[in-house]
Short mmCIF file of C-alpha atoms in Angstrom, two decimals:
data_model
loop_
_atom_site.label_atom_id
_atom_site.label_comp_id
_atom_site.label_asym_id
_atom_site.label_seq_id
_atom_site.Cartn_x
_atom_site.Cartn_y
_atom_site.Cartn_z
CA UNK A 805 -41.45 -1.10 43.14
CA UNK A 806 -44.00 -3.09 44.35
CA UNK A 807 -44.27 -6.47 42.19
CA UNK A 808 -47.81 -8.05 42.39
CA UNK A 809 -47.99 -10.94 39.66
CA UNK A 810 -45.64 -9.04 37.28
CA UNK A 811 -47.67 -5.76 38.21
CA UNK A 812 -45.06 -3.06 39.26
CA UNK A 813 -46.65 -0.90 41.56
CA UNK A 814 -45.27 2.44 43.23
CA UNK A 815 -47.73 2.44 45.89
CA UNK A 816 -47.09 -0.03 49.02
CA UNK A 817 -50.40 0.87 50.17
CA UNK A 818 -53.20 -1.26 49.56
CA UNK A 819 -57.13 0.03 50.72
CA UNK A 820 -60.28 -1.38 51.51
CA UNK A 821 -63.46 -0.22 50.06
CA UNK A 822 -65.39 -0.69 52.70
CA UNK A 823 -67.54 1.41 55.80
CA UNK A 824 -66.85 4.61 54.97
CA UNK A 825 -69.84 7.46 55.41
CA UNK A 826 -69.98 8.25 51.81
CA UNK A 827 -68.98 7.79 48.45
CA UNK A 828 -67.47 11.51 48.18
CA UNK A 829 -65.26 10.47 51.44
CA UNK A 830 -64.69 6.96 49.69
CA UNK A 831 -63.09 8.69 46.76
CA UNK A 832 -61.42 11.17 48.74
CA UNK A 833 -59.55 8.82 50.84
CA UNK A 834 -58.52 6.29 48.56
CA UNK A 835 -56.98 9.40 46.38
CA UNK A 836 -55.15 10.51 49.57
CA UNK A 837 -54.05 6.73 50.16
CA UNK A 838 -52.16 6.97 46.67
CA UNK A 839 -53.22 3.63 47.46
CA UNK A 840 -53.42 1.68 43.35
CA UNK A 841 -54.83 -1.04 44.63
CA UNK A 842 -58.29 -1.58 46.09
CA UNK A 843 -60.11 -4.25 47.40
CA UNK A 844 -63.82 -5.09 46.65
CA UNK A 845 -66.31 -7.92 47.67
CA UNK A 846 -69.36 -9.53 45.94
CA UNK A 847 -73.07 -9.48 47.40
CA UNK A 848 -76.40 -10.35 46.34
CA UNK A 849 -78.28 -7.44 44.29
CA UNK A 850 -80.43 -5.21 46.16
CA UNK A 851 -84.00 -6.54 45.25
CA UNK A 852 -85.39 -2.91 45.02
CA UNK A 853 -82.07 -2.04 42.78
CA UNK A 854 -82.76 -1.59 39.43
CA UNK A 855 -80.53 1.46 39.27
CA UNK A 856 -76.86 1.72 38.25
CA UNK A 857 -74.63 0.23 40.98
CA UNK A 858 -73.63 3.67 42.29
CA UNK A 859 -71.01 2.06 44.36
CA UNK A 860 -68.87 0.73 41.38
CA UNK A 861 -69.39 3.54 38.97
CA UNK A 862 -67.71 5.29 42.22
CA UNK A 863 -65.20 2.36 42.09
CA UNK A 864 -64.53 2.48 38.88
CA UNK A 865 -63.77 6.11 38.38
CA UNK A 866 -60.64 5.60 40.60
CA UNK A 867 -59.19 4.04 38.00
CA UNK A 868 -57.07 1.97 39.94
CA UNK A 869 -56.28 -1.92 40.15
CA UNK A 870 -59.14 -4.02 41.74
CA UNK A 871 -59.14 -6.57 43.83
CA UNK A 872 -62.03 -8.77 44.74
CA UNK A 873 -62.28 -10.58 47.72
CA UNK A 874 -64.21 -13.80 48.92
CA UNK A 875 -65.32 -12.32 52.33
CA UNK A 876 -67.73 -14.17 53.83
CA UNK A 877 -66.83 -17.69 52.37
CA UNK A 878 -66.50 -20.44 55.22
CA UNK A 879 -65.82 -22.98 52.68
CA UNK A 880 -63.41 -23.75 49.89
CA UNK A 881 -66.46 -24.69 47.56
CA UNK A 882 -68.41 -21.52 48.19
CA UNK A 883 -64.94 -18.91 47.64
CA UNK A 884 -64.46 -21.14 44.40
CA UNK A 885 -67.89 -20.55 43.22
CA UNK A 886 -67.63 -16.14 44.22
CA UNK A 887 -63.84 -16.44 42.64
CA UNK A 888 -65.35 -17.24 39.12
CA UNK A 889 -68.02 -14.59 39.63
CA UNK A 890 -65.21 -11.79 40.47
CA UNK A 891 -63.32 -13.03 37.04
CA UNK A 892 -66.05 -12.51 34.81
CA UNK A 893 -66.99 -9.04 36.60
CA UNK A 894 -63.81 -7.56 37.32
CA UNK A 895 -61.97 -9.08 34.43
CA UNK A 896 -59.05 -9.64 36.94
CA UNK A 897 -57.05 -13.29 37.64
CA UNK A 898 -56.61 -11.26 40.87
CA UNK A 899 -58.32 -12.78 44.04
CA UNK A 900 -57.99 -12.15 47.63
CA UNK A 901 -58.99 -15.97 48.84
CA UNK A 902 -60.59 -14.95 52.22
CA UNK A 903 -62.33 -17.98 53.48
CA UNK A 904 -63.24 -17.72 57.88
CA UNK A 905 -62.58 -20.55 60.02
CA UNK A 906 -63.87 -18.59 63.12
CA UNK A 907 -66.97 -16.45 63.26
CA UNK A 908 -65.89 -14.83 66.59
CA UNK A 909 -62.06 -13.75 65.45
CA UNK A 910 -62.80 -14.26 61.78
CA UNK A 911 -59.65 -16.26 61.77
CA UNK A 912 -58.74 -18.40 58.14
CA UNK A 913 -59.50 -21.56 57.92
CA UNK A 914 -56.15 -22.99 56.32
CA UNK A 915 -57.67 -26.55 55.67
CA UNK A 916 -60.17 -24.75 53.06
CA UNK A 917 -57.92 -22.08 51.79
CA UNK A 918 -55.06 -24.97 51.07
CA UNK A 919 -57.93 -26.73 49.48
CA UNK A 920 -59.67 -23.15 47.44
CA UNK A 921 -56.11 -22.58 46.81
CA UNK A 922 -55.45 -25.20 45.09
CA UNK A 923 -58.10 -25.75 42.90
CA UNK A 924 -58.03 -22.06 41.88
CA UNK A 925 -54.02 -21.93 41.12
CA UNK A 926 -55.15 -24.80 38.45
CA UNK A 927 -57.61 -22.51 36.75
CA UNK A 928 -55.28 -19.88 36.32
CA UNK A 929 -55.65 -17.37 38.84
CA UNK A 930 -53.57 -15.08 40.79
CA UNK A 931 -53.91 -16.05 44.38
CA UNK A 932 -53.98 -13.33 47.40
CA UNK A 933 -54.01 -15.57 50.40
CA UNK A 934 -55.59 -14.06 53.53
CA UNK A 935 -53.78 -16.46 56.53
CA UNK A 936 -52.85 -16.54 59.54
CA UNK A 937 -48.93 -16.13 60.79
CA UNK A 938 -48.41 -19.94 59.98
CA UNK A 939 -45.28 -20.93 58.19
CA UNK A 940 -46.34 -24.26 57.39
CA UNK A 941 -49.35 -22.97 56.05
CA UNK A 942 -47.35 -20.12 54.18
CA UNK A 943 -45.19 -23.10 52.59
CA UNK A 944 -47.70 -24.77 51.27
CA UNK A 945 -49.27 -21.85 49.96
CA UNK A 946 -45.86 -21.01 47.76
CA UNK A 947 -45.74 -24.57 46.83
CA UNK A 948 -49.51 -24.24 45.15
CA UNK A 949 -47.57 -21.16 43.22
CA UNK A 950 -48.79 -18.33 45.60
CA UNK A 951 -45.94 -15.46 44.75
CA UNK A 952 -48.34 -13.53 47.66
CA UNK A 953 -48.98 -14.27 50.83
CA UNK A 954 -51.17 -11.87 53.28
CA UNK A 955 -50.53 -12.80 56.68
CA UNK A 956 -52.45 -11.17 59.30
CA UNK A 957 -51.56 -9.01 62.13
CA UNK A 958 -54.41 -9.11 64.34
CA UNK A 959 -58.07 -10.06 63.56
CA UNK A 960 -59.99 -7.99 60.96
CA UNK A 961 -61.29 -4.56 62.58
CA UNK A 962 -59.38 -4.94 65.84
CA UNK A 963 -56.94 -2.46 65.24
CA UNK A 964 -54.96 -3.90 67.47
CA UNK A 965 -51.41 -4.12 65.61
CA UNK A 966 -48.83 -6.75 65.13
CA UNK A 967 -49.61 -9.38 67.97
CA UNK A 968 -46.61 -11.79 66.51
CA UNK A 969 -43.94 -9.90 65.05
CA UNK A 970 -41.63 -12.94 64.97
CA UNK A 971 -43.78 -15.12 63.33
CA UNK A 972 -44.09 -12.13 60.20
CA UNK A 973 -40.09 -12.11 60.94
CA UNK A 974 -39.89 -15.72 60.01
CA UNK A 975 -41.81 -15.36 57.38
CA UNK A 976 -39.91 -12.73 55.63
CA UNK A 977 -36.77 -14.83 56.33
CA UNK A 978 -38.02 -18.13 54.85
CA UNK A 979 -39.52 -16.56 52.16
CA UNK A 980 -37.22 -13.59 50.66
CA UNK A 981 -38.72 -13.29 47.18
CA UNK A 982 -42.78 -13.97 48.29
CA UNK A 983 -44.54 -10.70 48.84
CA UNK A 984 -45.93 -10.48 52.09
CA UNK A 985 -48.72 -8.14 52.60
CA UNK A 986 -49.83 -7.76 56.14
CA UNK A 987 -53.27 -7.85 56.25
CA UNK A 988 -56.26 -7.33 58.61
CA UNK A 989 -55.66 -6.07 62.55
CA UNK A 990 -54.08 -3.11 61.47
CA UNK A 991 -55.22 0.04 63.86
CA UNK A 992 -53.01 3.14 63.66
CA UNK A 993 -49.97 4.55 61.11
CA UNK A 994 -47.37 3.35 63.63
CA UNK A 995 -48.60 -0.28 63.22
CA UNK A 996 -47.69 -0.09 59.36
CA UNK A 997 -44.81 1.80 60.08
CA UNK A 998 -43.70 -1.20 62.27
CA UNK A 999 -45.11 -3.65 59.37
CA UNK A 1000 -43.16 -2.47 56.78
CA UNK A 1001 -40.18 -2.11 59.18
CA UNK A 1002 -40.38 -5.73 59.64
CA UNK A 1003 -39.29 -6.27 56.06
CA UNK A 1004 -43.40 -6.73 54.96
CA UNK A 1005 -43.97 -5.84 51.20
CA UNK A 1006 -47.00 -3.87 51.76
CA UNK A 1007 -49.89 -2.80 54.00
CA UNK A 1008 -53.57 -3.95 53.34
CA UNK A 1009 -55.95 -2.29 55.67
CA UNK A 1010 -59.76 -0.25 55.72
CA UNK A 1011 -61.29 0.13 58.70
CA UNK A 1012 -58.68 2.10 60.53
CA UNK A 1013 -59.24 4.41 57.41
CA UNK A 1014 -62.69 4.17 57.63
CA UNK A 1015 -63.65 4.53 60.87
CA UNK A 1016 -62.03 7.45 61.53
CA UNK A 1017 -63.00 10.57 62.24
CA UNK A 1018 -61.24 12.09 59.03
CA UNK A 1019 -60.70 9.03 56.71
CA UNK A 1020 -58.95 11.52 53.89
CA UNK A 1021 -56.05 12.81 56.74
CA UNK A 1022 -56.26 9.10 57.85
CA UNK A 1023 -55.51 8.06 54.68
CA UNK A 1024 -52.48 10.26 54.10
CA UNK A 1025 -51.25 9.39 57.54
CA UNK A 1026 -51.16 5.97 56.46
CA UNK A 1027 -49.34 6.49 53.19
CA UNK A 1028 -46.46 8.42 54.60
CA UNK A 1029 -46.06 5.50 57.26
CA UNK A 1030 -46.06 3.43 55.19
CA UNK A 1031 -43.25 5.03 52.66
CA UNK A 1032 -41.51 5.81 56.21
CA UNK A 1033 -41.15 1.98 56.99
CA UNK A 1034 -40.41 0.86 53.89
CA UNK A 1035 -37.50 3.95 53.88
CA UNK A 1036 -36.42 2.45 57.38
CA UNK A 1037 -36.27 -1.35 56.34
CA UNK A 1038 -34.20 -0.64 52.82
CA UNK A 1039 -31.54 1.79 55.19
CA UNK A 1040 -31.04 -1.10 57.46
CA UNK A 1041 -31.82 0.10 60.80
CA UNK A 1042 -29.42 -0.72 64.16
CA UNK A 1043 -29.55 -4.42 66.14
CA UNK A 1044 -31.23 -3.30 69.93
CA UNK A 1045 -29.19 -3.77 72.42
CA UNK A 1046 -30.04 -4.18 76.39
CA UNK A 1047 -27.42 -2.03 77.59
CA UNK A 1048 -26.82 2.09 76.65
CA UNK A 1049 -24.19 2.95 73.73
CA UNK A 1050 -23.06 6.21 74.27
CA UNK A 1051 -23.50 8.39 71.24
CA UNK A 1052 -20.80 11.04 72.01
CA UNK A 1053 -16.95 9.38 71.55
CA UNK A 1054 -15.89 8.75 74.86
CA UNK A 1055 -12.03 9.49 73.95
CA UNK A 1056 -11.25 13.00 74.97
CA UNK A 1057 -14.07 13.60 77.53
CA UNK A 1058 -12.54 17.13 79.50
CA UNK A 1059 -13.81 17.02 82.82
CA UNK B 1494 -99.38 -22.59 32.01
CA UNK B 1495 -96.67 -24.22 33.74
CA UNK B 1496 -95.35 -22.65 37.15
CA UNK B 1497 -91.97 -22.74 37.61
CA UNK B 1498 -91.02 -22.40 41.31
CA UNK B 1499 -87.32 -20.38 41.37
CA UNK B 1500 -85.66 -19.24 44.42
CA UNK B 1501 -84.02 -15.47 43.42
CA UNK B 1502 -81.66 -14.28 45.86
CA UNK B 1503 -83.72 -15.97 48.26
CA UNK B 1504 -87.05 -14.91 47.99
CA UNK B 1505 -88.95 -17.68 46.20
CA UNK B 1506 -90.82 -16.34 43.02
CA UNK B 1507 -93.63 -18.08 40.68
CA UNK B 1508 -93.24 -17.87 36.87
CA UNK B 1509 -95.80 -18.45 34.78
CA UNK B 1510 -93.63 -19.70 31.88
CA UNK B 1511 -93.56 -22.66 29.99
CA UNK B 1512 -89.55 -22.21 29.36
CA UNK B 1513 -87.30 -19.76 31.47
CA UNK B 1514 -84.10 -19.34 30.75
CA UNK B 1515 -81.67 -17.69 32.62
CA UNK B 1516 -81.23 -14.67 30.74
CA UNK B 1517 -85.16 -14.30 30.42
CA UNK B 1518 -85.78 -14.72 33.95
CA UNK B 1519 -83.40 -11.21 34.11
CA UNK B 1520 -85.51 -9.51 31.57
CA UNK B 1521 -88.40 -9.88 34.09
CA UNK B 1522 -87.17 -8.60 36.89
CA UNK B 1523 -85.74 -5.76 34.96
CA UNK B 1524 -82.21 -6.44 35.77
CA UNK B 1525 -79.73 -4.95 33.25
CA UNK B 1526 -76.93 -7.55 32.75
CA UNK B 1527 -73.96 -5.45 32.84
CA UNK B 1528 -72.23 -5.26 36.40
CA UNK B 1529 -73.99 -8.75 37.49
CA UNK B 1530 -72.81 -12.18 37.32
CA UNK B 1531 -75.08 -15.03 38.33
CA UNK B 1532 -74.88 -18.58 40.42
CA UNK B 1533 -77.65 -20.93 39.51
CA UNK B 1534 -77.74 -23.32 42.83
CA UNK B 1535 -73.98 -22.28 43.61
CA UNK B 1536 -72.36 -23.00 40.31
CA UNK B 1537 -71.25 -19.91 38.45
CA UNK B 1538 -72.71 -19.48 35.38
CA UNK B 1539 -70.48 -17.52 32.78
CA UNK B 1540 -72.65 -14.91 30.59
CA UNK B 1541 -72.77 -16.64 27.24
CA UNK B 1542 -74.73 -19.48 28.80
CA UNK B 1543 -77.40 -17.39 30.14
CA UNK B 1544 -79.82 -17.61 26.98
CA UNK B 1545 -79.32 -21.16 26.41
CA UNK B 1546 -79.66 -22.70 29.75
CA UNK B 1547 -83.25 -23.16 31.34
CA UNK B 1548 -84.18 -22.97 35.01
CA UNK B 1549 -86.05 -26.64 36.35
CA UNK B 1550 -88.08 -26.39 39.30
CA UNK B 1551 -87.02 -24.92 42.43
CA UNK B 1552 -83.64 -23.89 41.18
CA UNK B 1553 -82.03 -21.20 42.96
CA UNK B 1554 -80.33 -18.50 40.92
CA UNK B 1555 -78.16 -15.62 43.21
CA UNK B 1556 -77.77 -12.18 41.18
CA UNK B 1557 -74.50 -11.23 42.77
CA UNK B 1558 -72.89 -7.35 42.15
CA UNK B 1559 -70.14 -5.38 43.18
CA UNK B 1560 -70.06 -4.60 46.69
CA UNK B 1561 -67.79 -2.87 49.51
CA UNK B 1562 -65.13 -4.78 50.69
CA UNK B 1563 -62.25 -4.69 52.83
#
């Protein structure tokens, strides 16, 4: 089970809510994920909306854990001021403490998030750090009383995979009872596959889901790579070696 | 009659009020409070202060809802 501040979880699949081309595929996909977590961000009210957020009804029909983000946030005062505004909407401790450092790569800012982090571990909440690879950054994120850390794998939307396995390697071996959820950079199943295979807790990705042309099959393609790489790091899988190892016993070859 | 200059999610807005409080200054615009939370010049401001605290000139007050996110 998945253990996410004393939340036991079956899924190791967590999903974005973000950029897909409707509602109805929205809810399709996320139900395909068997995702039961789901990530959500805060934005200014529509001036000419004076309807029901159609959005969040859609959100909240899922009926499955939420957790809000503080995209957009280049500072620790400003992801401070959205965290307080996801507890009182969401009802959640949970926060995914997103704050950029880099408009280009959208790359954390670990000064600010060590400094968000802080101040929000003293008012009680339950801290999803978005971060780079960094160790030392990852160590003083446990030391604030982080029991999560989300590293990422490449930046957000890239799809381009694991760029630094070792560093998400040393991670998992300085930190054996943090859960690590790789986040951002993810592009294809394979990627997760390779994320959980690393010894990663879980997967947090959306726009490889999103953007695809079938987000629902995506979806599912995802899960089962996910439960495939989790599978393959809890069987312990074989060291590589440079050289061949024949398969077949080589006592008793005939000819 | 007082005007009371408030910025609203950016666009600035006149009020012809003497006293606006927060949760009044909803009631005009016709926003229904449920599913919103507010910022009144980037501090949060939790619900239950909404009726009792009153906007001063040029304040800015975000209405900030659930969006998309990844």
């Amino acid at each position: 089970m998945l253990d996410l501040y004393g939340k036991k979880l079956s899924s190791r699949f967590l999903i974005g809510s973000a950029k897909y081309p409707s509602l109805n595929i929205l809810k399709d996909s996320v139900m395909a994920s068997q995702a039961e977590v789901i990530t959500v961000s805060l934005r200014r009210l529509s001036p000419n909306s004076k309807r029901k957020n159609v959005f969040w009804e859609t959100i909240k029909s899922l009926n499955i854990n939420i957790l809000p983000n503080t995209s957009g946030c280049y500072l620790a005062k400003d992801a401070i001021t959205t965290a307080h505004i996801a507890r009182e909407l969401f009802e959640t401790n949970w926060l995914k403490l997103e704050i950029f450092g880099d408009s280009l790569t959208l790359q954390p800012n670990p000064y600010e998030l060590l400094k968000a982090a802080e101040h929000l571990a003293k008012h009680n909440f339950s801290l999803f750090p978005y971060m780079t690879d960094d160790l030392v950054v990852a160590n003083e994120l446990v030391n604030l009383g982080c029991k999560v850390l989300m590293p990422w794998a490449a930046p957000i939307g890239s799809g381009k995979g694991i760029t630094n396995s070792f560093h998400l390697k040393v991670l998992r071996e300085r930190f054996p009872f943090v859960t690590l959820i790789v986040d951002a950079g993810i592009g294809a199943p394979s990627h997760a596959a390779y994320a959980m295979e690393l010894g990663m807790d879980a997967v947090l990705l959306n726009t490889a889901v999103a953007e695809s042309h079938n987000p629902t099959a995506m979806a599912s393609a995802f899960s089962m790579a996910i439960t495939a790489g989790r599978k393959a790091y809890c069987s312990g899988m074989i060291p590589q070696s440079d050289f061949a190892i024949s398969s077949s016993p080589i006592v008793g070859i005939p000819f | 009659m007082a005007k009371l200059l408030i910025k609203v999610n950016g666009d600035k807005k006149n009020y012809n009020v003497e006293k606006l409080s927060i949760q009044m200054l909803l009631e005009k615009e016709q926003i229904k409070t449920n599913g919103v939370a507010i910022a009144l010049n980037k501090v949060f401001i939790p619900k239950q202060k909404h009726s009792e605290l009153f906007l001063q000139n040029n304040d800015e007050i975000e209405i900030i809802t659930p969006s998309q996110g990844g």
